[in-house]
PDB file of C-alpha atoms in Angstrom:
ATOM      1  CA  GLY A  24      36.466   0.987  -8.004  1.00 36.00           C
ATOM      2  CA  GLU A  25      36.417   2.165 -11.317  1.00 36.00           C
ATOM      3  CA  SER A  26      33.651   1.271 -13.908  1.00 36.00           C
ATOM      4  CA  VAL A  27      32.814  -0.637 -17.005  1.00 35.00           C
ATOM      5  CA  GLY A  28      31.834   1.916 -18.943  1.00 43.00           C
ATOM      6  CA  LEU A  29      29.467   0.864 -21.811  1.00 49.00           C
ATOM      7  CA  HIS A  30      30.255  -2.428 -22.436  1.00 65.00           C
ATOM      8  CA  LEU A  31      29.046  -5.104 -20.175  1.00 79.00           C
ATOM      9  CA  PRO A  32      29.776  -8.671 -20.102  1.00 89.00           C
ATOM     10  CA  THR A  33      26.775 -10.409 -21.810  1.00 93.00           C
ATOM     11  CA  LEU A  34      24.825 -13.588 -21.752  1.00 95.00           C
ATOM     12  CA  SER A  35      23.340 -14.325 -24.209  1.00 96.00           C
ATOM     13  CA  VAL A  36      20.740 -17.929 -23.992  1.00 96.00           C
ATOM     14  CA  GLN A  37      18.416 -19.411 -25.207  1.00 97.00           C
ATOM     15  CA  GLU A  38      14.342 -19.389 -23.985  1.00 97.00           C
ATOM     16  CA  GLY A  39      13.917 -22.147 -22.078  1.00 96.00           C
ATOM     17  CA  ASP A  40      17.685 -22.688 -20.899  1.00 97.00           C
ATOM     18  CA  ASN A  41      19.368 -22.032 -17.415  1.00 97.00           C
ATOM     19  CA  SER A  42      21.443 -19.446 -16.901  1.00 97.00           C
ATOM     20  CA  ILE A  43      24.041 -18.540 -14.484  1.00 97.00           C
ATOM     21  CA  ILE A  44      25.759 -15.108 -13.966  1.00 96.00           C
ATOM     22  CA  ASN A  45      28.793 -14.659 -11.311  1.00 95.00           C
ATOM     23  CA  CYS A  46      29.507 -12.299  -9.396  1.00 94.00           C
ATOM     24  CA  ALA A  47      33.268 -11.816  -7.590  1.00 93.00           C
ATOM     25  CA  TYR A  48      32.751  -9.872  -4.628  1.00 92.00           C
ATOM     26  CA  SER A  49      35.613  -7.925  -3.073  1.00 87.00           C
ATOM     27  CA  ASN A  50      35.490  -7.326   0.665  1.00 90.00           C
ATOM     28  CA  SER A  51      35.340 -10.677   2.991  1.00 90.00           C
ATOM     29  CA  ALA A  52      34.215  -9.107   6.060  1.00 89.00           C
ATOM     30  CA  SER A  53      30.561  -8.718   3.435  1.00 92.00           C
ATOM     31  CA  ASP A  54      28.189 -10.474   5.391  1.00 91.00           C
ATOM     32  CA  TYR A  55      24.888 -10.239   3.481  1.00 92.00           C
ATOM     33  CA  PHE A  56      24.563 -10.252  -0.391  1.00 94.00           C
ATOM     34  CA  ILE A  57      21.811  -8.965  -2.620  1.00 94.00           C
ATOM     35  CA  TRP A  58      20.944 -10.050  -6.225  1.00 95.00           C
ATOM     36  CA  TYR A  59      19.455  -6.987  -8.186  1.00 95.00           C
ATOM     37  CA  LYS A  60      17.190  -7.256 -12.454  1.00 95.00           C
ATOM     38  CA  GLN A  61      17.694  -3.951 -13.771  1.00 93.00           C
ATOM     39  CA  GLU A  62      15.703  -3.536 -17.225  1.00 92.00           C
ATOM     40  CA  SER A  63      16.538  -0.096 -18.636  1.00 87.00           C
ATOM     41  CA  GLY A  64      14.946   3.092 -17.532  1.00 83.00           C
ATOM     42  CA  LYS A  65      14.398   1.449 -14.458  1.00 87.00           C
ATOM     43  CA  GLY A  66      15.456   1.041 -10.604  1.00 90.00           C
ATOM     44  CA  PRO A  67      17.138  -2.281  -9.309  1.00 92.00           C
ATOM     45  CA  GLN A  68      14.750  -5.017  -8.454  1.00 92.00           C
ATOM     46  CA  PHE A  69      15.370  -7.355  -5.493  1.00 91.00           C
ATOM     47  CA  ILE A  70      15.466 -10.584  -6.970  1.00 94.00           C
ATOM     48  CA  ILE A  71      17.462 -12.592  -3.853  1.00 95.00           C
ATOM     49  CA  ASP A  72      19.235 -12.443  -0.810  1.00 94.00           C
ATOM     50  CA  ILE A  73      22.119 -14.930   0.672  1.00 95.00           C
ATOM     51  CA  ARG A  74      23.553 -14.274   4.671  1.00 93.00           C
ATOM     52  CA  SER A  75      26.836 -15.218   4.812  1.00 93.00           C
ATOM     53  CA  ASN A  76      25.941 -17.970   7.225  1.00 94.00           C
ATOM     54  CA  MET A  77      24.724 -20.206   4.159  1.00 95.00           C
ATOM     55  CA  ASP A  78      26.221 -21.464   0.553  1.00 96.00           C
ATOM     56  CA  LYS A  79      22.828 -21.665  -1.084  1.00 97.00           C
ATOM     57  CA  ARG A  80      19.248 -20.109  -1.449  1.00 97.00           C
ATOM     58  CA  GLN A  81      16.665 -21.038  -3.662  1.00 96.00           C
ATOM     59  CA  GLY A  82      13.773 -18.900  -4.632  1.00 94.00           C
ATOM     60  CA  GLN A  83      11.013 -18.916  -7.308  1.00 92.00           C
ATOM     61  CA  ARG A  84      12.982 -20.007 -10.810  1.00 96.00           C
ATOM     62  CA  VAL A  85      16.108 -18.536  -8.767  1.00 97.00           C
ATOM     63  CA  THR A  86      19.010 -19.779  -6.612  1.00 98.00           C
ATOM     64  CA  VAL A  87      22.041 -18.179  -5.488  1.00 97.00           C
ATOM     65  CA  LEU A  88      24.924 -19.824  -3.918  1.00 97.00           C
ATOM     66  CA  LEU A  89      27.757 -18.467  -2.301  1.00 97.00           C
ATOM     67  CA  ASN A  90      31.131 -19.359  -2.035  1.00 95.00           C
ATOM     68  CA  LYS A  91      32.811 -17.610   0.789  1.00 93.00           C
ATOM     69  CA  THR A  92      36.065 -19.425   0.020  1.00 94.00           C
ATOM     70  CA  VAL A  93      37.111 -17.899  -2.864  1.00 94.00           C
ATOM     71  CA  LYS A  94      34.455 -14.342  -2.602  1.00 94.00           C
ATOM     72  CA  HIS A  95      32.395 -15.690  -5.411  1.00 94.00           C
ATOM     73  CA  LEU A  96      28.141 -15.569  -5.985  1.00 95.00           C
ATOM     74  CA  SER A  97      26.368 -16.745  -8.118  1.00 96.00           C
ATOM     75  CA  LEU A  98      22.521 -16.560  -9.875  1.00 97.00           C
ATOM     76  CA  GLN A  99      20.947 -19.070 -11.352  1.00 98.00           C
ATOM     77  CA  ILE A 100      17.655 -18.495 -13.478  1.00 97.00           C
ATOM     78  CA  ALA A 101      15.749 -21.970 -14.372  1.00 97.00           C
ATOM     79  CA  ALA A 102      14.305 -22.237 -17.850  1.00 97.00           C
ATOM     80  CA  THR A 103      14.742 -18.308 -19.111  1.00 97.00           C
ATOM     81  CA  GLN A 104      12.182 -16.783 -20.371  1.00 96.00           C
ATOM     82  CA  PRO A 105      12.901 -13.374 -22.334  1.00 96.00           C
ATOM     83  CA  GLY A 106      11.276 -11.679 -19.639  1.00 95.00           C
ATOM     84  CA  ASP A 107      14.284 -11.948 -17.890  1.00 97.00           C
ATOM     85  CA  SER A 108      16.424  -9.768 -20.031  1.00 96.00           C
ATOM     86  CA  ALA A 109      18.116  -7.347 -18.067  1.00 96.00           C
ATOM     87  CA  VAL A 110      21.251  -5.897 -16.486  1.00 94.00           C
ATOM     88  CA  TYR A 111      21.515  -7.977 -13.319  1.00 96.00           C
ATOM     89  CA  PHE A 112      23.905  -6.641 -10.337  1.00 93.00           C
ATOM     90  CA  CYS A 113      25.067  -8.001  -7.362  1.00 94.00           C
ATOM     91  CA  ALA A 114      25.083  -5.790  -4.523  1.00 94.00           C
ATOM     92  CA  GLU A 115      27.562  -6.798  -0.813  1.00 93.00           C
ATOM     93  CA  LYS A 116      27.115  -5.341   2.727  1.00 90.00           C
ATOM     94  CA  PRO A 117      30.407  -4.916   4.188  1.00 86.00           C
ATOM     95  CA  GLY A 118      29.447  -3.297   7.082  1.00 75.00           C
ATOM     96  CA  THR A 119      26.131  -1.976   8.568  1.00 71.00           C
ATOM     97  CA  TYR A 120      25.269   1.270   7.006  1.00 78.00           C
ATOM     98  CA  LYS A 121      26.393   0.372   3.327  1.00 84.00           C
ATOM     99  CA  TYR A 122      26.225  -2.180   0.421  1.00 89.00           C
ATOM    100  CA  ILE A 123      29.084  -1.774  -2.659  1.00 91.00           C
ATOM    101  CA  PHE A 124      27.389  -3.369  -6.205  1.00 92.00           C
ATOM    102  CA  GLY A 125      28.992  -5.492  -8.903  1.00 90.00           C
ATOM    103  CA  THR A 126      29.575  -4.241 -12.487  1.00 86.00           C
ATOM    104  CA  GLY A 127      26.843  -5.652 -13.952  1.00 91.00           C
ATOM    105  CA  THR A 128      26.015  -8.980 -16.441  1.00 94.00           C
ATOM    106  CA  ARG A 129      23.696  -8.013 -19.283  1.00 94.00           C
ATOM    107  CA  LEU A 130      20.543 -11.196 -19.865  1.00 96.00           C
ATOM    108  CA  LYS A 131      19.666 -11.719 -23.615  1.00 96.00           C
ATOM    109  CA  VAL A 132      17.316 -14.237 -23.882  1.00 96.00           C
ATOM    110  CA  LEU A 133      17.338 -15.648 -27.631  1.00 93.00           C
ATOM    111  CA  ALA A 134      13.850 -16.747 -28.781  1.00 86.00           C
TER     112      ALA A 134
ATOM    113  CA  GLU B  17       2.510  -4.338  -2.735  1.00 74.00           C
ATOM    114  CA  PRO B  18       4.264  -1.050  -1.047  1.00 80.00           C
ATOM    115  CA  GLU B  19       7.336   0.576  -2.944  1.00 90.00           C
ATOM    116  CA  VAL B  20       9.533   3.454  -2.667  1.00 94.00           C
ATOM    117  CA  THR B  21       8.582   6.674  -4.686  1.00 96.00           C
ATOM    118  CA  GLN B  22      11.103   9.525  -6.303  1.00 97.00           C
ATOM    119  CA  THR B  23      10.134  12.409  -7.798  1.00 96.00           C
ATOM    120  CA  PRO B  24      10.669  14.415 -10.001  1.00 97.00           C
ATOM    121  CA  SER B  25      11.526  11.449 -12.659  1.00 95.00           C
ATOM    122  CA  HIS B  26      13.767  14.027 -14.875  1.00 96.00           C
ATOM    123  CA  GLN B  27      15.255  16.841 -13.421  1.00 97.00           C
ATOM    124  CA  VAL B  28      17.248  19.444 -16.244  1.00 97.00           C
ATOM    125  CA  THR B  29      19.060  22.120 -14.641  1.00 97.00           C
ATOM    126  CA  GLN B  30      21.802  24.393 -15.202  1.00 97.00           C
ATOM    127  CA  MET B  31      24.851  23.951 -14.229  1.00 97.00           C
ATOM    128  CA  GLY B  32      25.596  26.159 -10.891  1.00 97.00           C
ATOM    129  CA  GLN B  33      21.771  25.736  -9.818  1.00 97.00           C
ATOM    130  CA  GLU B  34      20.238  23.260  -6.647  1.00 97.00           C
ATOM    131  CA  VAL B  35      18.328  20.636  -6.734  1.00 98.00           C
ATOM    132  CA  ILE B  36      16.367  18.997  -4.624  1.00 97.00           C
ATOM    133  CA  LEU B  37      15.543  15.580  -5.112  1.00 98.00           C
ATOM    134  CA  ARG B  38      12.382  13.932  -3.306  1.00 97.00           C
ATOM    135  CA  CYS B  39      11.584  10.048  -2.375  1.00 97.00           C
ATOM    136  CA  VAL B  40       9.393   8.680   0.021  1.00 96.00           C
ATOM    137  CA  PRO B  41      10.910   5.500   1.507  1.00 95.00           C
ATOM    138  CA  ILE B  42       8.367   2.455   1.979  1.00 92.00           C
ATOM    139  CA  SER B  43       7.089   3.186   5.633  1.00 89.00           C
ATOM    140  CA  ASN B  44       7.742   1.026   7.980  1.00 86.00           C
ATOM    141  CA  HIS B  45      11.730   0.834   6.938  1.00 90.00           C
ATOM    142  CA  LEU B  46      14.509   2.476   8.991  1.00 89.00           C
ATOM    143  CA  TYR B  47      17.137   2.686   6.790  1.00 91.00           C
ATOM    144  CA  PHE B  48      17.373   4.991   3.577  1.00 93.00           C
ATOM    145  CA  TYR B  49      19.880   5.405   1.108  1.00 95.00           C
ATOM    146  CA  TRP B  50      21.270   7.347  -1.558  1.00 97.00           C
ATOM    147  CA  TYR B  51      23.218   6.121  -4.687  1.00 97.00           C
ATOM    148  CA  ARG B  52      23.943   7.115  -8.518  1.00 96.00           C
ATOM    149  CA  GLN B  53      24.206   5.905 -11.308  1.00 93.00           C
ATOM    150  CA  ILE B  54      26.255   7.455 -14.286  1.00 92.00           C
ATOM    151  CA  LEU B  55      25.266   5.830 -17.669  1.00 87.00           C
ATOM    152  CA  GLY B  56      26.089   2.622 -18.707  1.00 81.00           C
ATOM    153  CA  GLN B  57      27.755   2.299 -15.638  1.00 85.00           C
ATOM    154  CA  LYS B  58      27.318   0.679 -12.066  1.00 87.00           C
ATOM    155  CA  VAL B  59      25.587   1.728  -9.366  1.00 92.00           C
ATOM    156  CA  GLU B  60      27.343   4.031  -6.608  1.00 94.00           C
ATOM    157  CA  PHE B  61      27.127   4.335  -3.255  1.00 94.00           C
ATOM    158  CA  LEU B  62      26.715   7.525  -2.463  1.00 96.00           C
ATOM    159  CA  VAL B  63      24.640   7.610   1.403  1.00 96.00           C
ATOM    160  CA  SER B  64      22.993   6.315   4.079  1.00 93.00           C
ATOM    161  CA  PHE B  65      20.812   7.445   6.654  1.00 93.00           C
ATOM    162  CA  TYR B  66      19.455   6.028   9.875  1.00 89.00           C
ATOM    163  CA  ASN B  67      17.645   8.011  12.844  1.00 87.00           C
ATOM    164  CA  ASN B  68      17.977  11.113  12.171  1.00 89.00           C
ATOM    165  CA  GLU B  69      21.390  11.101  10.623  1.00 92.00           C
ATOM    166  CA  ILE B  70      23.769  10.356   7.841  1.00 94.00           C
ATOM    167  CA  SER B  71      25.437   6.539   9.058  1.00 91.00           C
ATOM    168  CA  GLU B  72      27.714   6.430   6.111  1.00 91.00           C
ATOM    169  CA  LYS B  73      29.080   8.171   3.331  1.00 93.00           C
ATOM    170  CA  SER B  74      31.097   7.794  -0.014  1.00 93.00           C
ATOM    171  CA  GLU B  75      33.759  10.109  -1.202  1.00 92.00           C
ATOM    172  CA  ILE B  76      31.579  11.140  -3.589  1.00 94.00           C
ATOM    173  CA  PHE B  77      29.137  12.478  -1.614  1.00 95.00           C
ATOM    174  CA  ASP B  78      31.065  15.712  -0.875  1.00 94.00           C
ATOM    175  CA  ASP B  79      29.869  19.327   0.635  1.00 94.00           C
ATOM    176  CA  GLN B  80      28.070  20.111  -2.332  1.00 96.00           C
ATOM    177  CA  PHE B  81      25.799  16.883  -1.395  1.00 97.00           C
ATOM    178  CA  SER B  82      22.941  17.147   1.647  1.00 97.00           C
ATOM    179  CA  VAL B  83      19.940  14.922   2.315  1.00 97.00           C
ATOM    180  CA  GLU B  84      17.504  15.403   4.884  1.00 94.00           C
ATOM    181  CA  ARG B  85      14.175  13.970   6.579  1.00 92.00           C
ATOM    182  CA  PRO B  86      12.252  16.904   7.305  1.00 84.00           C
ATOM    183  CA  ASP B  87       8.968  15.184   7.731  1.00 84.00           C
ATOM    184  CA  GLY B  88       8.867  11.721   8.750  1.00 78.00           C
ATOM    185  CA  SER B  89       8.158  10.602   5.007  1.00 85.00           C
ATOM    186  CA  ASN B  90       9.874  12.286   2.413  1.00 93.00           C
ATOM    187  CA  PHE B  91      13.959  12.145   2.730  1.00 95.00           C
ATOM    188  CA  THR B  92      15.401  14.256   0.096  1.00 97.00           C
ATOM    189  CA  LEU B  93      19.136  14.763  -1.570  1.00 98.00           C
ATOM    190  CA  LYS B  94      19.801  18.289  -1.747  1.00 97.00           C
ATOM    191  CA  ILE B  95      22.780  19.265  -4.622  1.00 97.00           C
ATOM    192  CA  ARG B  96      23.787  22.515  -4.083  1.00 96.00           C
ATOM    193  CA  SER B  97      25.614  23.945  -6.853  1.00 95.00           C
ATOM    194  CA  THR B  98      25.673  21.144  -9.542  1.00 97.00           C
ATOM    195  CA  LYS B  99      28.337  20.148 -12.039  1.00 96.00           C
ATOM    196  CA  LEU B 100      28.011  18.648 -15.642  1.00 96.00           C
ATOM    197  CA  GLU B 101      29.682  15.764 -13.796  1.00 95.00           C
ATOM    198  CA  ASP B 102      26.603  15.655 -11.453  1.00 97.00           C
ATOM    199  CA  SER B 103      24.471  14.518 -14.611  1.00 97.00           C
ATOM    200  CA  ALA B 104      23.273  10.431 -13.447  1.00 96.00           C
ATOM    201  CA  MET B 105      20.143   8.707 -12.236  1.00 96.00           C
ATOM    202  CA  TYR B 106      19.735   8.968  -8.880  1.00 97.00           C
ATOM    203  CA  PHE B 107      18.325   6.378  -7.025  1.00 97.00           C
ATOM    204  CA  CYS B 108      16.688   6.350  -3.384  1.00 97.00           C
ATOM    205  CA  ALA B 109      16.230   2.610  -1.393  1.00 95.00           C
ATOM    206  CA  SER B 110      15.091   2.004   2.005  1.00 93.00           C
ATOM    207  CA  GLY B 111      15.078  -1.287   3.861  1.00 89.00           C
ATOM    208  CA  GLY B 112      14.990  -2.631   7.228  1.00 82.00           C
ATOM    209  CA  THR B 113      12.908  -3.073   9.909  1.00 75.00           C
ATOM    210  CA  SER B 114      12.974  -3.329  13.894  1.00 63.00           C
ATOM    211  CA  SER B 115      13.779  -7.377  13.207  1.00 62.00           C
ATOM    212  CA  SER B 116      16.251  -7.122  10.464  1.00 63.00           C
ATOM    213  CA  SER B 117      18.194  -4.380   9.073  1.00 60.00           C
ATOM    214  CA  GLU B 118      19.496  -6.164   5.845  1.00 71.00           C
ATOM    215  CA  THR B 119      17.402  -5.665   2.720  1.00 79.00           C
ATOM    216  CA  GLN B 120      17.002  -2.254   0.531  1.00 86.00           C
ATOM    217  CA  TYR B 121      14.488  -1.497  -2.109  1.00 90.00           C
ATOM    218  CA  PHE B 122      15.359   1.273  -4.854  1.00 93.00           C
ATOM    219  CA  GLY B 123      13.162   3.392  -6.143  1.00 95.00           C
ATOM    220  CA  PRO B 124      12.477   4.467  -9.400  1.00 94.00           C
ATOM    221  CA  GLY B 125      15.079   7.192 -10.284  1.00 96.00           C
ATOM    222  CA  THR B 126      15.551  10.153 -10.987  1.00 97.00           C
ATOM    223  CA  ARG B 127      17.203  11.605 -13.821  1.00 96.00           C
ATOM    224  CA  LEU B 128      19.169  14.481 -14.186  1.00 98.00           C
ATOM    225  CA  LEU B 129      20.606  16.774 -16.483  1.00 97.00           C
ATOM    226  CA  VAL B 130      23.304  19.306 -16.152  1.00 97.00           C
ATOM    227  CA  LEU B 131      24.245  21.634 -19.109  1.00 97.00           C
TER     228      LEU B 131
END
């Protein structure tokens, strides 16, 4: 796929509010999905995953929703904190040995 | 908590030179991956490695690239003759145990700059 370049979609939220980050995935055969958080200069950090036989999964302060009908994934962060500021990527697994990453969304938490 | 480690953190090289990027995956993981991320762009899959052989590779992973697991702990990516466009962050990831092939965890990356 083509790259977004330097202009990532940005979501700005007030500290304490809930954040919802969306991702459209490309392959209807994908059966496993991961959300990653990437802080500047660091590697992607695993947040939460979900298999295609589920439509919702909850972690600590995070929830992932999967809508296979429209190939859509969302990450909900409750009570967003300044430390949540980062770029968030979804990744899909269309086969056994490969992951495809989305273009990412930058989350900015406003104090 | 176990983590993936990578060395060096930064590498500067001249165009045409060979580089080897090193990774130590999490010890009980069975699947190993290399990704790259050009500045400001998304993470791109390069190659996956399982059972001592390449499982899948992308079109980016041409004959200039190779991977190796020389000693059962290290996992290396070699670029034989670097080009300017190879400048990027290179991430190693590992995942999967005998009970689950999913989930992967990333290392901190090596920033490669080709001059």
